[in-house]
PDB file of N, CA and C in Angstrom:
ATOM      1  N   MET D   1      47.381 -51.627 -22.589  1.00  0.00           N
ATOM      2  CA  MET D   1      48.592 -50.931 -22.965  1.00  0.00           C
ATOM      3  C   MET D   1      49.810 -51.728 -22.500  1.00  0.00           C
ATOM      4  N   ARG D   2      50.773 -51.815 -23.361  1.00  0.00           N
ATOM      5  CA  ARG D   2      51.981 -52.557 -23.006  1.00  0.00           C
ATOM      6  C   ARG D   2      52.797 -51.775 -21.999  1.00  0.00           C
ATOM      7  N   THR D   3      53.571 -52.491 -21.250  1.00  0.00           N
ATOM      8  CA  THR D   3      54.384 -51.868 -20.219  1.00  0.00           C
ATOM      9  C   THR D   3      55.550 -51.087 -20.819  1.00  0.00           C
ATOM     10  N   LEU D   4      55.933 -50.053 -20.124  1.00  0.00           N
ATOM     11  CA  LEU D   4      57.046 -49.216 -20.550  1.00  0.00           C
ATOM     12  C   LEU D   4      58.363 -49.713 -19.966  1.00  0.00           C
ATOM     13  N   ALA D   5      58.312 -50.660 -19.054  1.00  0.00           N
ATOM     14  CA  ALA D   5      59.506 -51.122 -18.339  1.00  0.00           C
ATOM     15  C   ALA D   5      60.658 -51.531 -19.244  1.00  0.00           C
ATOM     16  N   PRO D   6      60.443 -52.334 -20.300  1.00  0.00           N
ATOM     17  CA  PRO D   6      61.592 -52.707 -21.132  1.00  0.00           C
ATOM     18  C   PRO D   6      62.259 -51.498 -21.791  1.00  0.00           C
ATOM     19  N   TRP D   7      61.445 -50.545 -22.193  1.00  0.00           N
ATOM     20  CA  TRP D   7      62.014 -49.352 -22.841  1.00  0.00           C
ATOM     21  C   TRP D   7      62.765 -48.483 -21.852  1.00  0.00           C
ATOM     22  N   LEU D   8      62.239 -48.360 -20.631  1.00  0.00           N
ATOM     23  CA  LEU D   8      62.932 -47.571 -19.632  1.00  0.00           C
ATOM     24  C   LEU D   8      64.217 -48.253 -19.187  1.00  0.00           C
ATOM     25  N   ALA D   9      64.194 -49.564 -19.105  1.00  0.00           N
ATOM     26  CA  ALA D   9      65.430 -50.284 -18.775  1.00  0.00           C
ATOM     27  C   ALA D   9      66.485 -50.024 -19.839  1.00  0.00           C
ATOM     28  N   MET D  10      66.055 -50.022 -21.080  1.00  0.00           N
ATOM     29  CA  MET D  10      66.974 -49.754 -22.183  1.00  0.00           C
ATOM     30  C   MET D  10      67.494 -48.324 -22.081  1.00  0.00           C
ATOM     31  N   ALA D  11      66.606 -47.375 -21.785  1.00  0.00           N
ATOM     32  CA  ALA D  11      67.026 -45.990 -21.656  1.00  0.00           C
ATOM     33  C   ALA D  11      68.017 -45.833 -20.507  1.00  0.00           C
ATOM     34  N   CYS D  12      67.778 -46.562 -19.410  1.00  0.00           N
ATOM     35  CA  CYS D  12      68.700 -46.499 -18.279  1.00  0.00           C
ATOM     36  C   CYS D  12      70.074 -47.044 -18.655  1.00  0.00           C
ATOM     37  N   ALA D  13      70.099 -48.064 -19.472  1.00  0.00           N
ATOM     38  CA  ALA D  13      71.385 -48.614 -19.918  1.00  0.00           C
ATOM     39  C   ALA D  13      72.146 -47.570 -20.726  1.00  0.00           C
ATOM     40  N   PHE D  14      71.437 -46.864 -21.580  1.00  0.00           N
ATOM     41  CA  PHE D  14      72.079 -45.808 -22.342  1.00  0.00           C
ATOM     42  C   PHE D  14      72.479 -44.654 -21.433  1.00  0.00           C
ATOM     43  N   ALA D  15      71.679 -44.369 -20.404  1.00  0.00           N
ATOM     44  CA  ALA D  15      72.000 -43.305 -19.462  1.00  0.00           C
ATOM     45  C   ALA D  15      73.304 -43.613 -18.743  1.00  0.00           C
ATOM     46  N   ALA D  16      73.525 -44.876 -18.430  1.00  0.00           N
ATOM     47  CA  ALA D  16      74.775 -45.256 -17.772  1.00  0.00           C
ATOM     48  C   ALA D  16      75.961 -44.894 -18.645  1.00  0.00           C
ATOM     49  N   GLN D  17      75.796 -45.030 -19.943  1.00  0.00           N
ATOM     50  CA  GLN D  17      76.859 -44.659 -20.860  1.00  0.00           C
ATOM     51  C   GLN D  17      77.086 -43.156 -20.866  1.00  0.00           C
ATOM     52  N   ALA D  18      76.068 -42.383 -20.495  1.00  0.00           N
ATOM     53  CA  ALA D  18      76.189 -40.926 -20.452  1.00  0.00           C
ATOM     54  C   ALA D  18      76.819 -40.466 -19.138  1.00  0.00           C
ATOM     55  N   GLN D  19      77.318 -41.399 -18.327  1.00  0.00           N
ATOM     56  CA  GLN D  19      78.049 -41.140 -17.101  1.00  0.00           C
ATOM     57  C   GLN D  19      77.224 -40.404 -16.051  1.00  0.00           C
ATOM     58  N   VAL D  20      76.044 -40.892 -15.787  1.00  0.00           N
ATOM     59  CA  VAL D  20      75.209 -40.371 -14.716  1.00  0.00           C
ATOM     60  C   VAL D  20      75.417 -41.287 -13.525  1.00  0.00           C
ATOM     61  N   ALA D  21      76.074 -40.781 -12.478  1.00  0.00           N
ATOM     62  CA  ALA D  21      76.452 -41.619 -11.352  1.00  0.00           C
ATOM     63  C   ALA D  21      75.533 -41.455 -10.144  1.00  0.00           C
ATOM     64  N   ARG D  22      74.962 -40.277  -9.953  1.00  0.00           N
ATOM     65  CA  ARG D  22      74.104 -40.015  -8.798  1.00  0.00           C
ATOM     66  C   ARG D  22      72.755 -39.490  -9.277  1.00  0.00           C
ATOM     67  N   PRO D  23      71.697 -39.673  -8.477  1.00  0.00           N
ATOM     68  CA  PRO D  23      70.383 -39.167  -8.897  1.00  0.00           C
ATOM     69  C   PRO D  23      70.388 -37.678  -9.251  1.00  0.00           C
ATOM     70  N   GLY D  24      71.122 -36.874  -8.504  1.00  0.00           N
ATOM     71  CA  GLY D  24      71.206 -35.444  -8.801  1.00  0.00           C
ATOM     72  C   GLY D  24      71.828 -35.160 -10.160  1.00  0.00           C
ATOM     73  N   ASP D  25      72.644 -36.101 -10.632  1.00  0.00           N
ATOM     74  CA  ASP D  25      73.248 -35.940 -11.953  1.00  0.00           C
ATOM     75  C   ASP D  25      72.198 -35.971 -13.058  1.00  0.00           C
ATOM     76  N   TYR D  26      71.117 -36.742 -12.844  1.00  0.00           N
ATOM     77  CA  TYR D  26      70.046 -36.770 -13.843  1.00  0.00           C
ATOM     78  C   TYR D  26      69.474 -35.376 -14.040  1.00  0.00           C
ATOM     79  N   LEU D  27      69.220 -34.679 -12.942  1.00  0.00           N
ATOM     80  CA  LEU D  27      68.684 -33.327 -13.029  1.00  0.00           C
ATOM     81  C   LEU D  27      69.654 -32.429 -13.786  1.00  0.00           C
ATOM     82  N   ALA D  28      70.931 -32.500 -13.430  1.00  0.00           N
ATOM     83  CA  ALA D  28      71.922 -31.652 -14.085  1.00  0.00           C
ATOM     84  C   ALA D  28      72.014 -31.937 -15.585  1.00  0.00           C
ATOM     85  N   LYS D  29      71.923 -33.211 -15.963  1.00  0.00           N
ATOM     86  CA  LYS D  29      72.028 -33.577 -17.384  1.00  0.00           C
ATOM     87  C   LYS D  29      70.769 -33.226 -18.159  1.00  0.00           C
ATOM     88  N   MET D  30      69.591 -33.453 -17.567  1.00  0.00           N
ATOM     89  CA  MET D  30      68.329 -33.242 -18.276  1.00  0.00           C
ATOM     90  C   MET D  30      67.904 -31.781 -18.310  1.00  0.00           C
ATOM     91  N   ASP D  31      68.271 -31.021 -17.317  1.00  0.00           N
ATOM     92  CA  ASP D  31      67.802 -29.650 -17.143  1.00  0.00           C
ATOM     93  C   ASP D  31      68.544 -28.690 -18.071  1.00  0.00           C
ATOM     94  N   VAL D  32      68.140 -28.670 -19.309  1.00  0.00           N
ATOM     95  CA  VAL D  32      68.828 -27.893 -20.341  1.00  0.00           C
ATOM     96  C   VAL D  32      68.783 -26.392 -20.050  1.00  0.00           C
ATOM     97  N   ASP D  33      67.645 -25.888 -19.564  1.00  0.00           N
ATOM     98  CA  ASP D  33      67.533 -24.444 -19.320  1.00  0.00           C
ATOM     99  C   ASP D  33      68.025 -24.029 -17.933  1.00  0.00           C
ATOM    100  N   ARG D  34      68.517 -24.994 -17.160  1.00  0.00           N
ATOM    101  CA  ARG D  34      69.141 -24.764 -15.848  1.00  0.00           C
ATOM    102  C   ARG D  34      68.228 -24.028 -14.864  1.00  0.00           C
ATOM    103  N   ASP D  35      66.930 -24.385 -14.877  1.00  0.00           N
ATOM    104  CA  ASP D  35      66.003 -23.769 -13.939  1.00  0.00           C
ATOM    105  C   ASP D  35      65.788 -24.624 -12.689  1.00  0.00           C
ATOM    106  N   GLY D  36      66.511 -25.722 -12.568  1.00  0.00           N
ATOM    107  CA  GLY D  36      66.400 -26.583 -11.401  1.00  0.00           C
ATOM    108  C   GLY D  36      65.264 -27.582 -11.478  1.00  0.00           C
ATOM    109  N   LYS D  37      64.603 -27.659 -12.631  1.00  0.00           N
ATOM    110  CA  LYS D  37      63.485 -28.575 -12.831  1.00  0.00           C
ATOM    111  C   LYS D  37      63.611 -29.186 -14.216  1.00  0.00           C
ATOM    112  N   VAL D  38      62.979 -30.331 -14.386  1.00  0.00           N
ATOM    113  CA  VAL D  38      62.979 -30.999 -15.686  1.00  0.00           C
ATOM    114  C   VAL D  38      61.557 -30.956 -16.240  1.00  0.00           C
ATOM    115  N   SER D  39      61.418 -30.316 -17.388  1.00  0.00           N
ATOM    116  CA  SER D  39      60.116 -30.258 -18.055  1.00  0.00           C
ATOM    117  C   SER D  39      59.880 -31.557 -18.823  1.00  0.00           C
ATOM    118  N   LEU D  40      58.662 -31.735 -19.280  1.00  0.00           N
ATOM    119  CA  LEU D  40      58.338 -32.917 -20.076  1.00  0.00           C
ATOM    120  C   LEU D  40      59.229 -33.000 -21.309  1.00  0.00           C
ATOM    121  N   VAL D  41      59.394 -31.898 -22.023  1.00  0.00           N
ATOM    122  CA  VAL D  41      60.202 -31.910 -23.245  1.00  0.00           C
ATOM    123  C   VAL D  41      61.655 -32.239 -22.927  1.00  0.00           C
ATOM    124  N   GLU D  42      62.197 -31.684 -21.856  1.00  0.00           N
ATOM    125  CA  GLU D  42      63.573 -32.008 -21.468  1.00  0.00           C
ATOM    126  C   GLU D  42      63.696 -33.502 -21.153  1.00  0.00           C
ATOM    127  N   TYR D  43      62.715 -34.033 -20.455  1.00  0.00           N
ATOM    128  CA  TYR D  43      62.702 -35.454 -20.093  1.00  0.00           C
ATOM    129  C   TYR D  43      62.657 -36.314 -21.351  1.00  0.00           C
ATOM    130  N   GLN D  44      61.746 -35.988 -22.247  1.00  0.00           N
ATOM    131  CA  GLN D  44      61.614 -36.757 -23.486  1.00  0.00           C
ATOM    132  C   GLN D  44      62.874 -36.646 -24.347  1.00  0.00           C
ATOM    133  N   ASP D  45      63.409 -35.449 -24.471  1.00  0.00           N
ATOM    134  CA  ASP D  45      64.609 -35.273 -25.297  1.00  0.00           C
ATOM    135  C   ASP D  45      65.770 -36.081 -24.745  1.00  0.00           C
ATOM    136  N   TRP D  46      65.964 -36.042 -23.423  1.00  0.00           N
ATOM    137  CA  TRP D  46      67.066 -36.770 -22.807  1.00  0.00           C
ATOM    138  C   TRP D  46      66.924 -38.272 -23.029  1.00  0.00           C
ATOM    139  N   LEU D  47      65.743 -38.811 -22.759  1.00  0.00           N
ATOM    140  CA  LEU D  47      65.554 -40.251 -22.852  1.00  0.00           C
ATOM    141  C   LEU D  47      65.341 -40.741 -24.282  1.00  0.00           C
ATOM    142  N   SER D  48      65.146 -39.850 -25.216  1.00  0.00           N
ATOM    143  CA  SER D  48      64.976 -40.261 -26.612  1.00  0.00           C
ATOM    144  C   SER D  48      66.284 -40.685 -27.265  1.00  0.00           C
ATOM    145  N   TYR D  49      67.412 -40.400 -26.641  1.00  0.00           N
ATOM    146  CA  TYR D  49      68.651 -40.835 -27.280  1.00  0.00           C
ATOM    147  C   TYR D  49      68.765 -42.356 -27.302  1.00  0.00           C
ATOM    148  N   ALA D  50      68.056 -43.042 -26.426  1.00  0.00           N
ATOM    149  CA  ALA D  50      68.035 -44.507 -26.493  1.00  0.00           C
ATOM    150  C   ALA D  50      67.341 -44.946 -27.786  1.00  0.00           C
ATOM    151  N   PHE D  51      66.220 -44.307 -28.090  1.00  0.00           N
ATOM    152  CA  PHE D  51      65.495 -44.599 -29.328  1.00  0.00           C
ATOM    153  C   PHE D  51      66.401 -44.294 -30.526  1.00  0.00           C
ATOM    154  N   ASP D  52      67.019 -43.123 -30.508  1.00  0.00           N
ATOM    155  CA  ASP D  52      67.880 -42.701 -31.624  1.00  0.00           C
ATOM    156  C   ASP D  52      69.044 -43.664 -31.844  1.00  0.00           C
ATOM    157  N   ALA D  53      69.596 -44.171 -30.759  1.00  0.00           N
ATOM    158  CA  ALA D  53      70.726 -45.097 -30.885  1.00  0.00           C
ATOM    159  C   ALA D  53      70.305 -46.418 -31.521  1.00  0.00           C
ATOM    160  N   MET D  54      69.084 -46.832 -31.266  1.00  0.00           N
ATOM    161  CA  MET D  54      68.603 -48.092 -31.837  1.00  0.00           C
ATOM    162  C   MET D  54      68.089 -47.927 -33.266  1.00  0.00           C
ATOM    163  N   ASP D  55      67.664 -46.727 -33.636  1.00  0.00           N
ATOM    164  CA  ASP D  55      67.095 -46.471 -34.958  1.00  0.00           C
ATOM    165  C   ASP D  55      68.233 -46.388 -35.981  1.00  0.00           C
ATOM    166  N   ARG D  56      68.749 -47.550 -36.341  1.00  0.00           N
ATOM    167  CA  ARG D  56      69.940 -47.616 -37.187  1.00  0.00           C
ATOM    168  C   ARG D  56      69.760 -46.992 -38.566  1.00  0.00           C
ATOM    169  N   ASP D  57      68.551 -47.068 -39.126  1.00  0.00           N
ATOM    170  CA  ASP D  57      68.345 -46.482 -40.453  1.00  0.00           C
ATOM    171  C   ASP D  57      67.796 -45.053 -40.385  1.00  0.00           C
ATOM    172  N   HIS D  58      67.653 -44.525 -39.178  1.00  0.00           N
ATOM    173  CA  HIS D  58      67.251 -43.130 -38.941  1.00  0.00           C
ATOM    174  C   HIS D  58      65.951 -42.758 -39.643  1.00  0.00           C
ATOM    175  N   ASP D  59      64.986 -43.687 -39.630  1.00  0.00           N
ATOM    176  CA  ASP D  59      63.699 -43.396 -40.270  1.00  0.00           C
ATOM    177  C   ASP D  59      62.615 -43.002 -39.278  1.00  0.00           C
ATOM    178  N   GLY D  60      62.961 -42.877 -37.988  1.00  0.00           N
ATOM    179  CA  GLY D  60      61.987 -42.475 -36.980  1.00  0.00           C
ATOM    180  C   GLY D  60      61.076 -43.597 -36.536  1.00  0.00           C
ATOM    181  N   VAL D  61      61.399 -44.810 -36.928  1.00  0.00           N
ATOM    182  CA  VAL D  61      60.601 -45.984 -36.566  1.00  0.00           C
ATOM    183  C   VAL D  61      61.560 -47.091 -36.139  1.00  0.00           C
ATOM    184  N   LEU D  62      61.254 -47.718 -35.003  1.00  0.00           N
ATOM    185  CA  LEU D  62      62.034 -48.893 -34.605  1.00  0.00           C
ATOM    186  C   LEU D  62      61.340 -50.119 -35.159  1.00  0.00           C
ATOM    187  N   SER D  63      61.990 -50.763 -36.083  1.00  0.00           N
ATOM    188  CA  SER D  63      61.469 -52.013 -36.622  1.00  0.00           C
ATOM    189  C   SER D  63      61.812 -53.121 -35.627  1.00  0.00           C
ATOM    190  N   PRO D  64      61.173 -54.269 -35.740  1.00  0.00           N
ATOM    191  CA  PRO D  64      61.493 -55.364 -34.819  1.00  0.00           C
ATOM    192  C   PRO D  64      62.992 -55.681 -34.779  1.00  0.00           C
ATOM    193  N   SER D  65      63.650 -55.651 -35.916  1.00  0.00           N
ATOM    194  CA  SER D  65      65.072 -56.005 -35.945  1.00  0.00           C
ATOM    195  C   SER D  65      65.948 -54.984 -35.224  1.00  0.00           C
ATOM    196  N   GLU D  66      65.455 -53.777 -35.010  1.00  0.00           N
ATOM    197  CA  GLU D  66      66.224 -52.742 -34.318  1.00  0.00           C
ATOM    198  C   GLU D  66      65.985 -52.766 -32.804  1.00  0.00           C
ATOM    199  N   GLN D  67      65.067 -53.588 -32.354  1.00  0.00           N
ATOM    200  CA  GLN D  67      64.709 -53.633 -30.945  1.00  0.00           C
ATOM    201  C   GLN D  67      65.457 -54.746 -30.215  1.00  0.00           C
ATOM    202  N   PRO D  68      65.534 -54.622 -28.879  1.00  0.00           N
ATOM    203  CA  PRO D  68      66.213 -55.659 -28.099  1.00  0.00           C
ATOM    204  C   PRO D  68      65.647 -57.039 -28.401  1.00  0.00           C
ATOM    205  N   GLY D  69      66.504 -57.976 -28.645  1.00  0.00           N
ATOM    206  CA  GLY D  69      66.095 -59.336 -28.963  1.00  0.00           C
ATOM    207  C   GLY D  69      65.641 -59.527 -30.389  1.00  0.00           C
ATOM    208  N   GLY D  70      65.641 -58.449 -31.172  1.00  0.00           N
ATOM    209  CA  GLY D  70      65.247 -58.545 -32.572  1.00  0.00           C
ATOM    210  C   GLY D  70      63.784 -58.839 -32.787  1.00  0.00           C
ATOM    211  N   ARG D  71      62.969 -58.483 -31.784  1.00  0.00           N
ATOM    212  CA  ARG D  71      61.535 -58.725 -31.951  1.00  0.00           C
ATOM    213  C   ARG D  71      60.751 -57.604 -31.275  1.00  0.00           C
ATOM    214  N   GLY D  72      59.467 -57.613 -31.536  1.00  0.00           N
ATOM    215  CA  GLY D  72      58.571 -56.591 -30.997  1.00  0.00           C
ATOM    216  C   GLY D  72      57.761 -56.008 -32.131  1.00  0.00           C
ATOM    217  N   THR D  73      56.898 -55.082 -31.792  1.00  0.00           N
ATOM    218  CA  THR D  73      56.118 -54.423 -32.834  1.00  0.00           C
ATOM    219  C   THR D  73      56.799 -53.113 -33.199  1.00  0.00           C
ATOM    220  N   MET D  74      56.516 -52.639 -34.393  1.00  0.00           N
ATOM    221  CA  MET D  74      57.105 -51.375 -34.834  1.00  0.00           C
ATOM    222  C   MET D  74      56.714 -50.275 -33.851  1.00  0.00           C
ATOM    223  N   LEU D  75      57.625 -49.367 -33.608  1.00  0.00           N
ATOM    224  CA  LEU D  75      57.397 -48.285 -32.666  1.00  0.00           C
ATOM    225  C   LEU D  75      57.885 -46.986 -33.277  1.00  0.00           C
ATOM    226  N   THR D  76      56.988 -46.010 -33.407  1.00  0.00           N
ATOM    227  CA  THR D  76      57.381 -44.710 -33.948  1.00  0.00           C
ATOM    228  C   THR D  76      57.998 -43.858 -32.858  1.00  0.00           C
ATOM    229  N   ARG D  77      58.741 -42.858 -33.269  1.00  0.00           N
ATOM    230  CA  ARG D  77      59.328 -41.917 -32.321  1.00  0.00           C
ATOM    231  C   ARG D  77      58.217 -41.226 -31.528  1.00  0.00           C
ATOM    232  N   ALA D  78      57.122 -40.852 -32.190  1.00  0.00           N
ATOM    233  CA  ALA D  78      56.007 -40.185 -31.513  1.00  0.00           C
ATOM    234  C   ALA D  78      55.398 -41.089 -30.444  1.00  0.00           C
ATOM    235  N   ALA D  79      55.223 -42.360 -30.739  1.00  0.00           N
ATOM    236  CA  ALA D  79      54.670 -43.299 -29.759  1.00  0.00           C
ATOM    237  C   ALA D  79      55.635 -43.477 -28.588  1.00  0.00           C
ATOM    238  N   TYR D  80      56.926 -43.520 -28.876  1.00  0.00           N
ATOM    239  CA  TYR D  80      57.929 -43.645 -27.824  1.00  0.00           C
ATOM    240  C   TYR D  80      57.878 -42.432 -26.901  1.00  0.00           C
ATOM    241  N   ARG D  81      57.786 -41.223 -27.487  1.00  0.00           N
ATOM    242  CA  ARG D  81      57.722 -40.005 -26.689  1.00  0.00           C
ATOM    243  C   ARG D  81      56.438 -39.966 -25.854  1.00  0.00           C
ATOM    244  N   GLU D  82      55.349 -40.496 -26.384  1.00  0.00           N
ATOM    245  CA  GLU D  82      54.103 -40.548 -25.604  1.00  0.00           C
ATOM    246  C   GLU D  82      54.273 -41.496 -24.418  1.00  0.00           C
ATOM    247  N   ARG D  83      54.945 -42.603 -24.601  1.00  0.00           N
ATOM    248  CA  ARG D  83      55.213 -43.514 -23.478  1.00  0.00           C
ATOM    249  C   ARG D  83      56.059 -42.825 -22.416  1.00  0.00           C
ATOM    250  N   LEU D  84      57.025 -42.038 -22.864  1.00  0.00           N
ATOM    251  CA  LEU D  84      57.828 -41.278 -21.915  1.00  0.00           C
ATOM    252  C   LEU D  84      56.978 -40.250 -21.188  1.00  0.00           C
ATOM    253  N   ALA D  85      56.031 -39.633 -21.874  1.00  0.00           N
ATOM    254  CA  ALA D  85      55.138 -38.656 -21.246  1.00  0.00           C
ATOM    255  C   ALA D  85      54.296 -39.327 -20.156  1.00  0.00           C
ATOM    256  N   GLU D  86      53.832 -40.531 -20.413  1.00  0.00           N
ATOM    257  CA  GLU D  86      53.071 -41.274 -19.398  1.00  0.00           C
ATOM    258  C   GLU D  86      53.935 -41.523 -18.169  1.00  0.00           C
ATOM    259  N   ARG D  87      55.164 -41.924 -18.413  1.00  0.00           N
ATOM    260  CA  ARG D  87      56.108 -42.176 -17.318  1.00  0.00           C
ATOM    261  C   ARG D  87      56.363 -40.881 -16.533  1.00  0.00           C
ATOM    262  N   PHE D  88      56.549 -39.786 -17.240  1.00  0.00           N
ATOM    263  CA  PHE D  88      56.777 -38.477 -16.626  1.00  0.00           C
ATOM    264  C   PHE D  88      55.608 -38.125 -15.699  1.00  0.00           C
ATOM    265  N   ARG D  89      54.387 -38.295 -16.187  1.00  0.00           N
ATOM    266  CA  ARG D  89      53.202 -37.969 -15.383  1.00  0.00           C
ATOM    267  C   ARG D  89      53.151 -38.811 -14.107  1.00  0.00           C
ATOM    268  N   ARG D  90      53.559 -40.061 -14.195  1.00  0.00           N
ATOM    269  CA  ARG D  90      53.583 -40.902 -12.988  1.00  0.00           C
ATOM    270  C   ARG D  90      54.671 -40.455 -12.005  1.00  0.00           C
ATOM    271  N   GLN D  91      55.798 -39.998 -12.518  1.00  0.00           N
ATOM    272  CA  GLN D  91      56.898 -39.553 -11.657  1.00  0.00           C
ATOM    273  C   GLN D  91      56.608 -38.193 -11.019  1.00  0.00           C
ATOM    274  N   ASP D  92      55.743 -37.405 -11.616  1.00  0.00           N
ATOM    275  CA  ASP D  92      55.426 -36.057 -11.127  1.00  0.00           C
ATOM    276  C   ASP D  92      54.486 -36.152  -9.931  1.00  0.00           C
ATOM    277  N   ALA D  93      55.040 -36.478  -8.786  1.00  0.00           N
ATOM    278  CA  ALA D  93      54.255 -36.771  -7.582  1.00  0.00           C
ATOM    279  C   ALA D  93      53.402 -35.589  -7.135  1.00  0.00           C
ATOM    280  N   ASN D  94      53.899 -34.375  -7.252  1.00  0.00           N
ATOM    281  CA  ASN D  94      53.140 -33.217  -6.785  1.00  0.00           C
ATOM    282  C   ASN D  94      52.322 -32.547  -7.894  1.00  0.00           C
ATOM    283  N   ARG D  95      52.329 -33.146  -9.071  1.00  0.00           N
ATOM    284  CA  ARG D  95      51.504 -32.710 -10.207  1.00  0.00           C
ATOM    285  C   ARG D  95      51.734 -31.251 -10.609  1.00  0.00           C
ATOM    286  N   ASP D  96      53.002 -30.809 -10.549  1.00  0.00           N
ATOM    287  CA  ASP D  96      53.302 -29.436 -10.959  1.00  0.00           C
ATOM    288  C   ASP D  96      53.855 -29.360 -12.380  1.00  0.00           C
ATOM    289  N   ASN D  97      53.807 -30.465 -13.100  1.00  0.00           N
ATOM    290  CA  ASN D  97      54.227 -30.551 -14.506  1.00  0.00           C
ATOM    291  C   ASN D  97      55.724 -30.370 -14.727  1.00  0.00           C
ATOM    292  N   VAL D  98      56.512 -30.551 -13.691  1.00  0.00           N
ATOM    293  CA  VAL D  98      57.970 -30.596 -13.789  1.00  0.00           C
ATOM    294  C   VAL D  98      58.464 -31.633 -12.787  1.00  0.00           C
ATOM    295  N   LEU D  99      59.671 -32.119 -13.011  1.00  0.00           N
ATOM    296  CA  LEU D  99      60.277 -33.060 -12.070  1.00  0.00           C
ATOM    297  C   LEU D  99      61.449 -32.382 -11.380  1.00  0.00           C
ATOM    298  N   ASP D 100      61.509 -32.527 -10.065  1.00  0.00           N
ATOM    299  CA  ASP D 100      62.675 -32.053  -9.331  1.00  0.00           C
ATOM    300  C   ASP D 100      63.592 -33.245  -9.062  1.00  0.00           C
ATOM    301  N   ALA D 101      64.705 -32.998  -8.421  1.00  0.00           N
ATOM    302  CA  ALA D 101      65.683 -34.069  -8.176  1.00  0.00           C
ATOM    303  C   ALA D 101      65.064 -35.209  -7.365  1.00  0.00           C
ATOM    304  N   ARG D 102      64.220 -34.890  -6.399  1.00  0.00           N
ATOM    305  CA  ARG D 102      63.584 -35.916  -5.563  1.00  0.00           C
ATOM    306  C   ARG D 102      62.674 -36.802  -6.401  1.00  0.00           C
ATOM    307  N   GLU D 103      61.890 -36.196  -7.272  1.00  0.00           N
ATOM    308  CA  GLU D 103      60.987 -36.984  -8.117  1.00  0.00           C
ATOM    309  C   GLU D 103      61.763 -37.826  -9.125  1.00  0.00           C
ATOM    310  N   LEU D 104      62.848 -37.279  -9.653  1.00  0.00           N
ATOM    311  CA  LEU D 104      63.664 -38.055 -10.589  1.00  0.00           C
ATOM    312  C   LEU D 104      64.304 -39.255  -9.914  1.00  0.00           C
ATOM    313  N   ALA D 105      64.660 -39.114  -8.648  1.00  0.00           N
ATOM    314  CA  ALA D 105      65.333 -40.207  -7.924  1.00  0.00           C
ATOM    315  C   ALA D 105      64.362 -41.228  -7.350  1.00  0.00           C
ATOM    316  N   ALA D 106      63.067 -40.897  -7.318  1.00  0.00           N
ATOM    317  CA  ALA D 106      62.078 -41.793  -6.719  1.00  0.00           C
ATOM    318  C   ALA D 106      61.913 -43.046  -7.555  1.00  0.00           C
ATOM    319  N   PRO D 107      61.592 -44.153  -6.904  1.00  0.00           N
ATOM    320  CA  PRO D 107      61.328 -45.392  -7.654  1.00  0.00           C
ATOM    321  C   PRO D 107      60.110 -45.187  -8.561  1.00  0.00           C
ATOM    322  N   PRO D 108      60.053 -45.936  -9.646  1.00  0.00           N
ATOM    323  CA  PRO D 108      58.903 -45.817 -10.543  1.00  0.00           C
ATOM    324  C   PRO D 108      57.593 -46.054  -9.808  1.00  0.00           C
ATOM    325  N   ARG D 109      56.583 -45.316 -10.192  1.00  0.00           N
ATOM    326  CA  ARG D 109      55.237 -45.449  -9.588  1.00  0.00           C
ATOM    327  C   ARG D 109      54.307 -46.103 -10.576  1.00  0.00           C
TER     328      ARG D 109
END
């Protein structure tokens, strides 16, 4: 399986544009239902805006020309969300199927 690092770096670059300055800000921005936790869907929805910004023709697929450096293999929105789900599972240190502010701020595992 290919690494998710380039995609997460790209998502982080887009997150910077969303004016997230502190780790706690991630929780506030991602936590749509304001329950103090980030669900998988909230996590995927928040980080999918990087995919959406690159998908210039809005067809739900990133072609090589739409990806950083103009190369890579085609990537569907569903595959991108699955990669985010894998990342979410790794960040969920206590395995409760949600991320709290501490887990969101933790270095990638």
